Amino acid sequence: MIVDLLFPMSPGILLALGGLLVPFLSARIARVYVLVLPAFLLAYIFALPDGSHGAVAFLGFELELLRLDSLSRIFATIFMIAAILGNLYAWHEADPVQRTAAQIYAGSAIAAALAGDLISLFVFWELTAISSVFLVWASGTENAYRAGMRYLIIQVGSGVILLTGLIIHVTATGSISFDHLGLDAPGAWLIFLAFGIKCAFPLLHNWLQDAYSEATVTGTVILSVFTTKLAIYTLARGFAGTEMLIWIGAAMTVFTIFYAVIENDLRRVLAYSLNNQLGFMVVGIGVGTELAVNGTAAHAVASIIYKALLFMSVGAVLFRTGSSKASELGGLYKSMPWTAGFCMVGAASISAVPLFSGFVSKSLIISASAYEGYWLAWGVLLFASAAVVLHSSIKIPYLAFFAQDRGHRPKEAPLNMLLAMGAAAILCVGIGVWPEPLYALLPYAVDYMPYTTAHVITQLQLLMFSALAFTVLMLYRIYPPELRSTNLDFDWVYRRFLPRRMLALGRAIDTGYQHVTGDAKAVLRSAISFSAYVFAPGGLYGRTFGLGNAVAIIAFLLLVALVVSYSAV
């Protein structure tokens, strides 16, 4: 009956609108409300039938606010589950601004995933940008303000690019439908670029590390879920099978490894590893087969859960100690054992350890790339799988909980944080042990067995090699030490290289100008001196000639005239 009353309203729109009520509720009621509302809407998603619903006329176009199929349903489902976990993790948070922004942000992302047309997608695309920036600004620091401004400019900018591509596409085709586009469609390159910015493609990614590390403890968990995964959904919907994405994704998996290894802030380390995990999904979209797209969707689900778990555990450490810097942490397992255990579950999942969620999702993508003959990409993915053990799976739990004891003895994380981390950890293990329910939600029928002898042994060998490499690097002090430093990443180009080159260019132009103007002044002075010599009183033409000189000049001119006349005859 309730479903009939709400149908055909988009669950995402309902969650966003429901978030607007939060400021008018008491803190105690609001805490319960933001858990019950998404839980109810999750059931609503499962009750809705497949198909296109919620058509609305707008400026001569028909907007499709609710398009449910196997691809949009799985992303809407995991987004709603993540919203529940995020709200539980933030139960203690009294700030109504953060709680309101989180509901609008999550609702906008879900509404965008369920939108069947480009105009609706654009509207919700921009709403995710505007609502989510408050989770960064809520930290209240100068760095958070600057990171939030950069985040907002880039995210809104991607929306402007999307709008430009949308206008070109609609003008040329007359259609606003959001289905497979491909790069040959009118305006598709601009739409592709907009999706790539939100997905943090290489060299377009630094907004992610800046914003996620400066957001609030609870805000970072929410941010880690929606923005980039919405971009993954849109790429899978519009550009599956675009071969360029294979190499973009492969680059994403490896180029952040070095930065993650040398980074001291563990939240920034997790942001770099998020780039790494997004790269696997982008490769799957590029391969474009049913197995690869299934792998992308499955890995999005698994990654959302275990990345949220890792951000939760580091956030709990930050909440209790006031720091997420590896150089200031260590030995916390003594006073935060539950948080340490949950962190290790997340680390095992991101490492794709058998019986954990990453193992049953990442293998779909790696196998699909091999089946289609993309052996270079396959090798890169294997290397990236090993590297993630070095920069995330071992580094984060080891340095935060088991490395040199810094003397911190904080309380264990609050109960609500532990419950959220525990629920995420159960999902990580449950999916890894019993992947069939996840596979049943995937866009295409799954004919794949992750637990084969060869696959398990290969993965265990890869993990053991990575663990051995980390041990050797630490013993021989080759692994980069954790130092208090600022890692500029590709921002070095904007903040150091380009300003220096522009300054050097300015100096060169100034030097050239000085030379040119100096030479021009010298020529001008010579011309003035010559003119004075010739025309000034007492100069060459200003002198009074004597009679003898005048006669000589006239005689010379007559001689010249006679010579010319004779020559002419």
Coordinates of C-alpha atoms in Angstrom, one line a residue:
M1 CA 0.0 0.0 0.0
I2 CA 2.8 2.5 0.9
V3 CA 4.7 1.6 -2.2
D4 CA 1.6 2.3 -4.3
L5 CA 1.3 5.7 -2.6
L6 CA 4.9 6.6 -3.3
F7 CA 5.2 5.1 -6.8
P8 CA 6.5 6.4 -9.1
M9 CA 8.6 8.8 -6.9
S10 CA 12.4 8.2 -7.1
P11 CA 13.8 6.9 -3.8
G12 CA 16.7 9.3 -4.2
I13 CA 14.4 12.3 -4.4
L14 CA 12.5 11.1 -1.4
L15 CA 15.7 10.8 0.6
A16 CA 16.9 14.3 -0.4
L17 CA 13.5 15.8 0.4
G18 CA 13.4 13.9 3.6
G19 CA 16.8 15.4 4.5
L20 CA 15.3 18.9 4.4
L21 CA 13.3 18.0 7.5
V22 CA 16.3 17.2 9.6
P23 CA 17.0 20.8 10.9
F24 CA 13.4 21.0 12.2
L25 CA 13.9 17.8 14.4
S26 CA 15.5 17.5 17.7
A27 CA 18.9 15.8 17.7
R28 CA 17.6 12.6 19.3
I29 CA 14.7 12.2 16.8
A30 CA 17.0 13.2 13.9
R31 CA 19.4 10.4 14.7
V32 CA 16.6 7.8 14.5
Y33 CA 15.0 9.5 11.5
V34 CA 18.1 9.3 9.3
L35 CA 18.4 5.6 10.0
V36 CA 14.7 4.7 9.5
L37 CA 14.2 6.8 6.3
P38 CA 17.0 5.2 4.2
A39 CA 16.1 1.7 5.6
F40 CA 12.5 2.2 4.5
L41 CA 13.6 3.5 1.0
L42 CA 16.0 0.5 0.6
A43 CA 12.9 -1.8 1.0
Y44 CA 11.1 0.5 -1.4
I45 CA 13.9 0.0 -4.0
F46 CA 13.5 -3.8 -3.8
A47 CA 9.7 -3.5 -4.1
L48 CA 9.8 -1.4 -7.3
P49 CA 9.5 -3.1 -10.7
D50 CA 11.9 -2.7 -13.5
G51 CA 11.0 -0.2 -16.2
S52 CA 10.8 3.5 -16.8
H53 CA 8.5 5.5 -14.5
G54 CA 8.0 9.0 -13.2
A55 CA 7.8 10.8 -16.6
V56 CA 7.6 14.6 -16.2
A57 CA 7.1 17.1 -19.0
F58 CA 9.7 19.9 -19.0
L59 CA 10.3 22.5 -21.7
G60 CA 9.0 20.2 -24.4
F61 CA 11.0 17.2 -23.2
E62 CA 9.9 14.2 -21.1
L63 CA 12.1 13.7 -18.1
E64 CA 12.5 10.2 -16.8
L65 CA 13.0 10.5 -13.1
L66 CA 12.9 6.8 -12.3
R67 CA 14.5 4.2 -14.6
L68 CA 15.0 0.9 -12.9
D69 CA 17.1 -1.9 -14.5
S70 CA 19.7 -4.2 -13.2
L71 CA 22.5 -1.7 -13.5
S72 CA 20.7 1.3 -11.8
R73 CA 19.2 -0.9 -9.2
I74 CA 22.4 -2.3 -7.8
F75 CA 24.0 1.1 -7.6
A76 CA 20.9 2.6 -5.9
T77 CA 20.9 -0.4 -3.5
I78 CA 24.5 0.0 -2.4
F79 CA 24.2 3.7 -2.2
M80 CA 21.2 3.4 0.2
I81 CA 23.0 0.7 2.3
A82 CA 26.0 3.1 2.5
A83 CA 23.8 5.9 3.6
I84 CA 22.5 3.8 6.5
L85 CA 26.0 2.8 7.6
G86 CA 27.2 6.4 7.3
N87 CA 24.3 7.7 9.4
L88 CA 24.9 5.1 12.0
Y89 CA 28.6 6.0 12.1
A90 CA 27.6 9.7 12.5
W91 CA 25.0 9.0 15.3
H92 CA 27.0 11.0 17.8
E93 CA 27.3 14.0 15.5
A94 CA 25.1 16.9 16.7
D95 CA 25.7 19.2 13.8
P96 CA 22.3 19.5 11.8
V97 CA 24.1 21.0 8.8
Q98 CA 26.2 17.9 8.3
R99 CA 23.3 15.5 8.8
T100 CA 21.1 17.5 6.4
A101 CA 23.8 17.8 3.8
A102 CA 24.6 14.0 4.0
Q103 CA 20.9 13.1 3.3
I104 CA 20.6 15.5 0.4
Y105 CA 24.0 14.4 -1.0
A106 CA 23.1 10.7 -0.8
G107 CA 19.6 11.3 -2.2
S108 CA 21.0 13.3 -5.1
A109 CA 23.5 10.5 -6.0
I110 CA 20.8 7.9 -5.9
A111 CA 18.4 10.1 -7.9
A112 CA 21.1 10.6 -10.5
A113 CA 21.7 6.8 -10.7
L114 CA 18.0 6.3 -11.3
A115 CA 17.6 9.1 -13.8
G116 CA 16.8 8.0 -17.4
D117 CA 17.6 11.3 -19.1
L118 CA 20.5 13.6 -19.4
I119 CA 18.7 16.7 -18.1
S120 CA 17.7 15.0 -14.8
L121 CA 21.2 13.6 -14.5
F122 CA 22.7 17.1 -14.8
V123 CA 20.4 18.5 -12.1
F124 CA 21.2 15.8 -9.6
W125 CA 24.9 15.8 -10.7
E126 CA 25.1 19.5 -9.6
L127 CA 23.1 18.8 -6.4
T128 CA 25.7 16.2 -5.3
A129 CA 28.4 18.8 -5.7
I130 CA 26.7 21.6 -3.9
S131 CA 25.4 19.5 -1.0
S132 CA 28.6 17.5 -0.4
V133 CA 30.9 20.5 -0.1
F134 CA 29.3 21.3 3.3
L135 CA 30.8 18.0 4.6
V136 CA 34.2 19.5 3.9
W137 CA 33.6 23.0 5.2
A138 CA 32.1 21.6 8.4
S139 CA 35.6 21.0 9.7
G140 CA 35.8 24.8 10.2
T141 CA 39.5 25.2 9.3
E142 CA 41.2 27.4 6.8
N143 CA 42.5 24.3 4.9
A144 CA 39.1 22.8 4.8
Y145 CA 37.6 26.0 3.4
R146 CA 40.3 26.1 0.7
A147 CA 39.9 22.4 -0.1
G148 CA 36.1 22.8 -0.2
M149 CA 36.3 25.7 -2.6
R150 CA 38.6 23.8 -4.9
Y151 CA 36.3 20.8 -4.6
L152 CA 33.2 22.9 -5.4
I153 CA 34.8 24.7 -8.4
I154 CA 35.9 21.4 -9.9
Q155 CA 32.7 19.5 -9.3
V156 CA 30.4 22.4 -10.5
G157 CA 32.8 22.8 -13.4
S158 CA 32.3 19.2 -14.4
G159 CA 28.6 19.9 -14.4
V160 CA 29.0 22.9 -16.7
I161 CA 31.0 20.7 -19.1
L162 CA 28.3 18.1 -18.8
L163 CA 25.6 20.7 -19.6
T164 CA 27.6 21.9 -22.7
G165 CA 27.9 18.3 -24.0
L166 CA 24.2 17.8 -23.2
I167 CA 23.2 20.8 -25.2
I168 CA 25.3 19.8 -28.2
H169 CA 23.9 16.2 -28.1
V170 CA 20.3 17.3 -27.7
T171 CA 20.6 19.9 -30.5
A172 CA 22.1 17.3 -32.9
T173 CA 19.9 14.3 -32.0
G174 CA 16.8 15.8 -30.4
S175 CA 17.0 13.1 -27.7
I176 CA 17.7 13.5 -24.0
S177 CA 17.7 9.8 -23.2
F178 CA 20.7 8.6 -21.2
D179 CA 21.8 5.3 -22.6
H180 CA 24.9 4.1 -24.3
L181 CA 26.5 7.0 -26.0
G182 CA 30.0 6.1 -27.2
L183 CA 32.6 8.7 -28.1
D184 CA 31.2 9.2 -31.6
A185 CA 27.9 10.7 -30.5
P186 CA 27.5 14.5 -30.7
G187 CA 28.8 16.2 -27.6
A188 CA 30.0 12.8 -26.2
W189 CA 33.6 13.9 -25.7
L190 CA 32.5 16.7 -23.3
I191 CA 30.1 14.4 -21.5
F192 CA 33.0 11.8 -21.2
L193 CA 35.3 14.5 -19.8
A194 CA 32.7 15.6 -17.2
F195 CA 32.3 12.0 -16.1
G196 CA 36.1 11.6 -16.0
I197 CA 36.6 14.6 -13.8
K198 CA 34.1 13.2 -11.2
C199 CA 35.8 9.8 -11.5
A200 CA 39.2 11.4 -10.7
F201 CA 41.0 10.4 -13.9
P202 CA 44.8 10.8 -13.8
L203 CA 45.9 14.4 -13.6
L204 CA 42.3 15.4 -12.7
H205 CA 42.4 13.7 -9.3
N206 CA 43.9 16.0 -6.7
W207 CA 40.6 17.4 -5.6
L208 CA 39.9 14.0 -4.1
Q209 CA 42.9 13.9 -1.8
D210 CA 42.5 17.5 -0.7
A211 CA 38.8 17.3 0.1
Y212 CA 38.6 13.9 1.7
S213 CA 41.5 14.5 4.0
E214 CA 40.1 17.9 5.2
A215 CA 36.5 16.8 5.6
T216 CA 35.0 16.0 9.0
V217 CA 35.5 12.5 10.5
T218 CA 32.0 11.4 9.5
G219 CA 31.9 13.5 6.3
T220 CA 34.9 11.7 4.8
V221 CA 33.1 8.4 5.1
I222 CA 30.1 9.8 3.2
L223 CA 32.2 11.4 0.6
S224 CA 34.1 8.2 -0.1
V225 CA 30.9 6.5 -1.2
F226 CA 29.0 8.6 -3.7
T227 CA 30.9 11.1 -5.9
T228 CA 33.3 8.8 -7.6
K229 CA 31.0 5.8 -7.7
L230 CA 28.3 7.9 -9.4
A231 CA 30.9 8.6 -12.0
I232 CA 31.6 4.9 -12.4
Y233 CA 27.9 4.3 -12.9
T234 CA 27.6 7.0 -15.6
L235 CA 30.6 5.7 -17.4
A236 CA 29.2 2.1 -17.3
R237 CA 25.9 3.4 -18.6
G238 CA 27.2 5.7 -21.4
F239 CA 30.6 4.4 -22.4
A240 CA 30.9 0.7 -21.8
G241 CA 33.3 -0.9 -24.3
T242 CA 35.3 2.3 -24.9
E243 CA 38.8 0.9 -25.2
M244 CA 40.4 4.1 -24.1
L245 CA 39.1 3.5 -20.7
I246 CA 41.1 0.3 -20.4
W247 CA 44.4 2.3 -20.5
I248 CA 43.0 5.2 -18.4
G249 CA 41.9 2.7 -15.7
A250 CA 45.2 0.8 -15.9
A251 CA 47.0 4.1 -15.3
M252 CA 44.7 4.9 -12.4
T253 CA 45.6 1.7 -10.7
V254 CA 49.4 2.3 -10.7
F255 CA 50.2 6.1 -10.8
T256 CA 49.0 6.7 -7.2
I257 CA 51.1 3.9 -5.7
F258 CA 54.2 6.0 -5.2
Y259 CA 52.2 8.9 -3.7
A260 CA 50.4 6.5 -1.3
V261 CA 53.6 5.0 -0.2
I262 CA 55.3 8.3 0.8
E263 CA 52.1 9.9 2.2
N264 CA 52.0 10.5 5.9
D265 CA 48.3 11.3 6.4
L266 CA 46.4 8.0 6.5
R267 CA 43.2 9.6 5.2
R268 CA 45.2 10.8 2.1
V269 CA 46.7 7.3 1.8
L270 CA 43.1 5.9 1.6
A271 CA 42.2 8.6 -0.9
Y272 CA 45.0 7.5 -3.1
S273 CA 44.0 3.9 -2.8
L274 CA 40.5 4.9 -3.8
N275 CA 42.0 6.1 -7.1
N276 CA 43.6 2.7 -7.4
Q277 CA 40.3 0.8 -6.8
L278 CA 38.5 3.1 -9.2
G279 CA 41.0 2.2 -11.9
F280 CA 39.9 -1.5 -11.7
M281 CA 36.3 -0.5 -12.3
V282 CA 37.3 1.8 -15.2
V283 CA 39.2 -1.1 -16.8
G284 CA 36.1 -3.2 -16.5
I285 CA 34.0 -0.6 -18.2
G286 CA 36.6 -0.3 -21.0
V287 CA 36.6 -4.0 -21.7
G288 CA 32.8 -3.8 -21.9
T289 CA 31.9 -7.5 -21.9
E290 CA 29.1 -8.8 -19.7
L291 CA 31.7 -10.4 -17.4
A292 CA 33.7 -7.1 -17.2
V293 CA 30.6 -4.9 -16.5
N294 CA 29.5 -7.4 -13.9
G295 CA 32.9 -7.1 -12.4
T296 CA 32.7 -3.3 -12.3
A297 CA 29.3 -3.4 -10.6
A298 CA 30.4 -6.0 -8.1
H299 CA 33.7 -4.2 -7.3
A300 CA 31.8 -1.0 -6.9
V301 CA 29.7 -2.7 -4.2
A302 CA 32.6 -4.3 -2.5
S303 CA 34.8 -1.2 -2.7
I304 CA 32.1 1.1 -1.3
I305 CA 31.8 -1.2 1.8
Y306 CA 35.5 -1.8 2.5
K307 CA 36.7 1.7 1.7
A308 CA 34.0 3.0 4.0
L309 CA 35.2 0.6 6.7
L310 CA 38.8 1.7 6.3
F311 CA 37.8 5.4 6.4
M312 CA 35.7 4.6 9.5
S313 CA 38.6 3.0 11.3
V314 CA 41.0 5.8 10.5
G315 CA 38.3 8.3 11.3
A316 CA 37.8 6.7 14.7
V317 CA 41.5 7.0 15.4
L318 CA 41.3 10.7 14.4
F319 CA 38.3 11.2 16.6
R320 CA 40.0 9.7 19.6
T321 CA 43.6 10.9 19.1
G322 CA 43.1 14.1 17.1
S323 CA 45.5 12.9 14.4
S324 CA 45.5 10.7 11.3
K325 CA 49.3 11.2 10.7
A326 CA 51.2 7.9 10.6
S327 CA 54.2 9.7 12.2
E328 CA 52.1 10.5 15.3
L329 CA 50.4 7.1 15.7
G330 CA 51.2 3.6 16.7
G331 CA 50.4 1.0 19.4
L332 CA 46.7 1.8 19.4
Y333 CA 45.7 -1.8 19.3
K334 CA 46.2 -1.8 23.1
S335 CA 43.4 0.7 23.7
M336 CA 41.3 0.4 20.5
P337 CA 41.4 -3.4 19.7
W338 CA 37.9 -3.5 18.1
T339 CA 38.8 -0.6 15.7
A340 CA 42.1 -2.3 14.9
G341 CA 40.3 -5.6 14.1
F342 CA 37.8 -3.9 11.9
C343 CA 40.5 -2.1 10.1
M344 CA 42.3 -5.4 9.4
V345 CA 39.1 -6.8 7.9
G346 CA 38.9 -3.8 5.6
A347 CA 42.6 -4.2 4.7
A348 CA 42.0 -7.9 3.9
S349 CA 39.1 -7.0 1.7
I350 CA 40.9 -4.4 -0.3
S351 CA 43.8 -6.8 -0.7
A352 CA 41.4 -9.4 -2.2
V353 CA 42.3 -12.0 0.4
P354 CA 40.2 -15.2 -0.3
L355 CA 37.0 -15.3 1.8
F356 CA 36.8 -11.5 1.7
S357 CA 34.7 -9.3 -0.6
G358 CA 37.5 -7.9 -2.8
F359 CA 38.5 -11.4 -3.9
V360 CA 35.1 -12.2 -5.5
S361 CA 34.7 -8.9 -7.2
K362 CA 38.2 -7.9 -8.4
S363 CA 38.8 -11.3 -10.0
L364 CA 35.9 -10.7 -12.4
I365 CA 37.6 -7.7 -13.9
I366 CA 41.0 -9.3 -14.1
S367 CA 39.6 -12.4 -15.7
A368 CA 37.6 -10.4 -18.2
S369 CA 40.7 -8.5 -19.3
A370 CA 42.6 -11.8 -19.8
Y371 CA 39.7 -13.4 -21.7
E372 CA 39.6 -10.5 -24.2
G373 CA 43.3 -10.6 -24.8
Y374 CA 44.3 -7.4 -23.0
W375 CA 47.4 -9.0 -21.5
L376 CA 49.2 -5.7 -20.8
A377 CA 46.2 -4.4 -18.8
W378 CA 46.0 -7.8 -17.1
G379 CA 49.6 -7.6 -16.0
V380 CA 49.1 -4.0 -14.8
L381 CA 46.1 -5.1 -12.7
L382 CA 48.1 -7.9 -11.1
F383 CA 50.9 -5.5 -10.3
A384 CA 48.4 -3.0 -8.8
S385 CA 46.8 -5.8 -6.8
A386 CA 50.2 -6.6 -5.2
A387 CA 51.0 -2.9 -4.7
V388 CA 47.8 -2.2 -2.8
V389 CA 49.0 -4.5 -0.1
L390 CA 52.1 -2.3 0.3
H391 CA 50.5 1.1 0.4
S392 CA 47.1 0.3 2.1
S393 CA 46.5 -3.2 3.4
I394 CA 49.7 -3.4 5.6
K395 CA 50.7 0.2 5.9
I396 CA 47.5 1.6 7.4
P397 CA 46.8 -1.0 10.1
Y398 CA 50.5 -1.5 10.9
L399 CA 51.4 2.2 11.3
A400 CA 48.2 3.1 13.1
F401 CA 47.9 0.2 15.5
F402 CA 51.0 -1.9 15.7
A403 CA 54.1 0.3 14.9
Q404 CA 56.2 2.2 17.4
D405 CA 54.1 3.0 20.4
R406 CA 53.7 6.8 20.7
G407 CA 52.1 6.6 24.1
H408 CA 48.5 7.2 23.1
R409 CA 45.9 5.5 25.3
P410 CA 42.6 6.8 24.0
K411 CA 39.2 5.2 24.7
E412 CA 37.8 2.8 22.2
A413 CA 35.7 4.3 19.5
P414 CA 32.1 5.2 20.4
L415 CA 29.5 2.4 20.3
N416 CA 27.8 3.8 17.2
M417 CA 31.1 3.8 15.3
L418 CA 31.8 0.3 16.4
L419 CA 28.4 -0.9 15.2
A420 CA 28.8 0.8 11.8
M421 CA 32.3 -0.7 11.4
G422 CA 31.0 -4.1 12.6
A423 CA 28.2 -4.1 10.1
A424 CA 30.6 -3.2 7.3
A425 CA 33.0 -5.9 8.4
I426 CA 30.2 -8.5 8.4
L427 CA 29.3 -7.5 4.8
C428 CA 33.0 -7.7 3.7
V429 CA 33.2 -11.3 5.1
G430 CA 29.7 -12.3 4.1
I431 CA 30.2 -11.3 0.5
G432 CA 33.5 -13.0 0.4
V433 CA 32.2 -16.2 1.8
W434 CA 28.9 -16.2 0.0
P435 CA 29.1 -14.1 -3.2
E436 CA 25.9 -15.6 -4.8
P437 CA 23.5 -12.9 -3.5
L438 CA 25.8 -10.2 -4.9
Y439 CA 26.1 -12.0 -8.2
A440 CA 22.4 -12.3 -8.4
L441 CA 22.1 -8.5 -8.3
L442 CA 24.6 -7.9 -11.2
P443 CA 23.5 -6.5 -14.6
Y444 CA 24.0 -9.8 -16.4
A445 CA 23.8 -13.5 -15.6
V446 CA 27.0 -14.7 -13.9
D447 CA 28.7 -17.8 -15.1
Y448 CA 31.9 -17.5 -13.0
M449 CA 33.5 -19.4 -10.2
P450 CA 35.9 -17.3 -8.1
Y451 CA 37.0 -20.1 -5.8
T452 CA 39.0 -22.3 -8.1
T453 CA 42.2 -23.9 -6.9
A454 CA 44.3 -22.0 -9.5
H455 CA 42.8 -18.7 -8.7
V456 CA 43.1 -19.1 -4.9
I457 CA 46.7 -20.3 -5.1
T458 CA 47.7 -17.5 -7.5
Q459 CA 46.1 -14.9 -5.2
L460 CA 47.7 -16.3 -2.1
Q461 CA 51.1 -16.3 -3.8
L462 CA 50.6 -12.7 -4.8
L463 CA 49.7 -11.7 -1.3
M464 CA 52.6 -13.6 0.3
F465 CA 55.0 -12.0 -2.1
S466 CA 53.7 -8.5 -1.3
A467 CA 53.9 -9.2 2.4
L468 CA 57.4 -10.4 2.1
A469 CA 58.4 -7.4 0.0
F470 CA 57.0 -5.1 2.7
T471 CA 58.9 -7.0 5.4
V472 CA 62.2 -6.8 3.6
L473 CA 61.7 -3.1 2.8
M474 CA 61.0 -2.3 6.4
L475 CA 63.9 -4.4 7.8
Y476 CA 66.4 -2.9 5.5
R477 CA 64.9 0.6 5.9
I478 CA 64.2 1.0 2.2
Y479 CA 60.5 1.7 2.7
P480 CA 60.0 5.4 2.8
P481 CA 59.8 6.6 6.5
E482 CA 56.7 8.5 7.7
L483 CA 57.7 12.2 7.7
R484 CA 55.8 15.3 8.5
S485 CA 55.7 16.7 5.0
T486 CA 53.4 18.0 2.3
N487 CA 52.9 15.8 -0.8
L488 CA 52.0 18.0 -3.7
D489 CA 51.5 15.2 -6.2
F490 CA 50.5 16.6 -9.6
D491 CA 49.7 19.9 -7.9
W492 CA 53.5 20.5 -8.2
V493 CA 52.8 21.4 -11.8
Y494 CA 50.3 24.1 -10.8
R495 CA 51.9 25.3 -7.6
R496 CA 55.6 25.0 -8.4
F497 CA 56.5 24.3 -12.0
L498 CA 54.1 26.6 -13.9
P499 CA 54.5 29.6 -11.5
R500 CA 58.3 29.2 -11.8
R501 CA 58.1 28.9 -15.6
M502 CA 55.8 31.9 -15.8
L503 CA 58.1 33.9 -13.6
A504 CA 61.1 32.9 -15.7
L505 CA 59.1 33.8 -18.8
G506 CA 58.2 37.2 -17.3
R507 CA 61.8 37.9 -16.5
A508 CA 62.9 36.9 -20.0
I509 CA 60.2 39.2 -21.5
D510 CA 61.3 42.0 -19.1
T511 CA 64.9 41.5 -20.0
G512 CA 64.1 41.5 -23.7
Y513 CA 62.0 44.6 -23.3
Q514 CA 64.8 46.4 -21.5
H515 CA 67.2 45.5 -24.3
V516 CA 64.8 46.6 -27.0
T517 CA 63.9 49.8 -25.3
G518 CA 67.5 50.5 -24.5
D519 CA 68.6 50.1 -28.1
A520 CA 65.6 52.2 -29.3
K521 CA 66.5 55.0 -26.9
A522 CA 70.2 54.9 -28.1
V523 CA 69.0 55.1 -31.7
L524 CA 66.7 57.9 -30.9
R525 CA 69.4 59.8 -29.0
S526 CA 71.7 59.4 -32.0
A527 CA 69.0 60.6 -34.4
I528 CA 68.3 63.7 -32.2
S529 CA 72.1 64.4 -32.0
F530 CA 72.4 64.1 -35.7
S531 CA 69.4 66.3 -36.3
A532 CA 70.8 68.9 -33.9
Y533 CA 74.2 68.7 -35.7
V534 CA 72.5 69.2 -39.1
F535 CA 69.6 71.5 -38.5
A536 CA 70.2 73.4 -35.2
P537 CA 71.5 77.0 -35.3
G538 CA 75.1 76.7 -36.1
G539 CA 74.6 73.3 -37.6
L540 CA 75.5 72.1 -41.1
Y541 CA 72.5 73.7 -42.8
G542 CA 72.2 76.6 -40.3
R543 CA 75.6 78.0 -41.0
T544 CA 76.2 81.2 -43.2
F545 CA 78.4 80.3 -46.1
G546 CA 81.1 82.7 -47.4
L547 CA 81.0 84.0 -51.0
G548 CA 83.9 81.9 -52.0
N549 CA 82.3 78.7 -50.7
A550 CA 79.0 79.6 -52.5
V551 CA 80.9 80.0 -55.8
A552 CA 82.6 76.7 -55.3
I553 CA 79.4 74.9 -54.6
I554 CA 77.7 76.4 -57.7
A555 CA 80.7 75.5 -59.9
F556 CA 80.5 71.9 -58.6
L557 CA 76.8 71.7 -59.4
L558 CA 77.4 73.1 -62.9
L559 CA 80.1 70.5 -63.5
V560 CA 77.8 67.7 -62.5
A561 CA 75.1 69.0 -64.8
L562 CA 77.5 69.2 -67.8
V563 CA 78.7 65.7 -67.1
V564 CA 75.2 64.4 -67.0
S565 CA 74.2 66.3 -70.2
Y566 CA 77.3 65.0 -72.1
S567 CA 76.6 61.4 -71.0
A568 CA 73.0 61.7 -72.3
V569 CA 74.3 62.9 -75.8

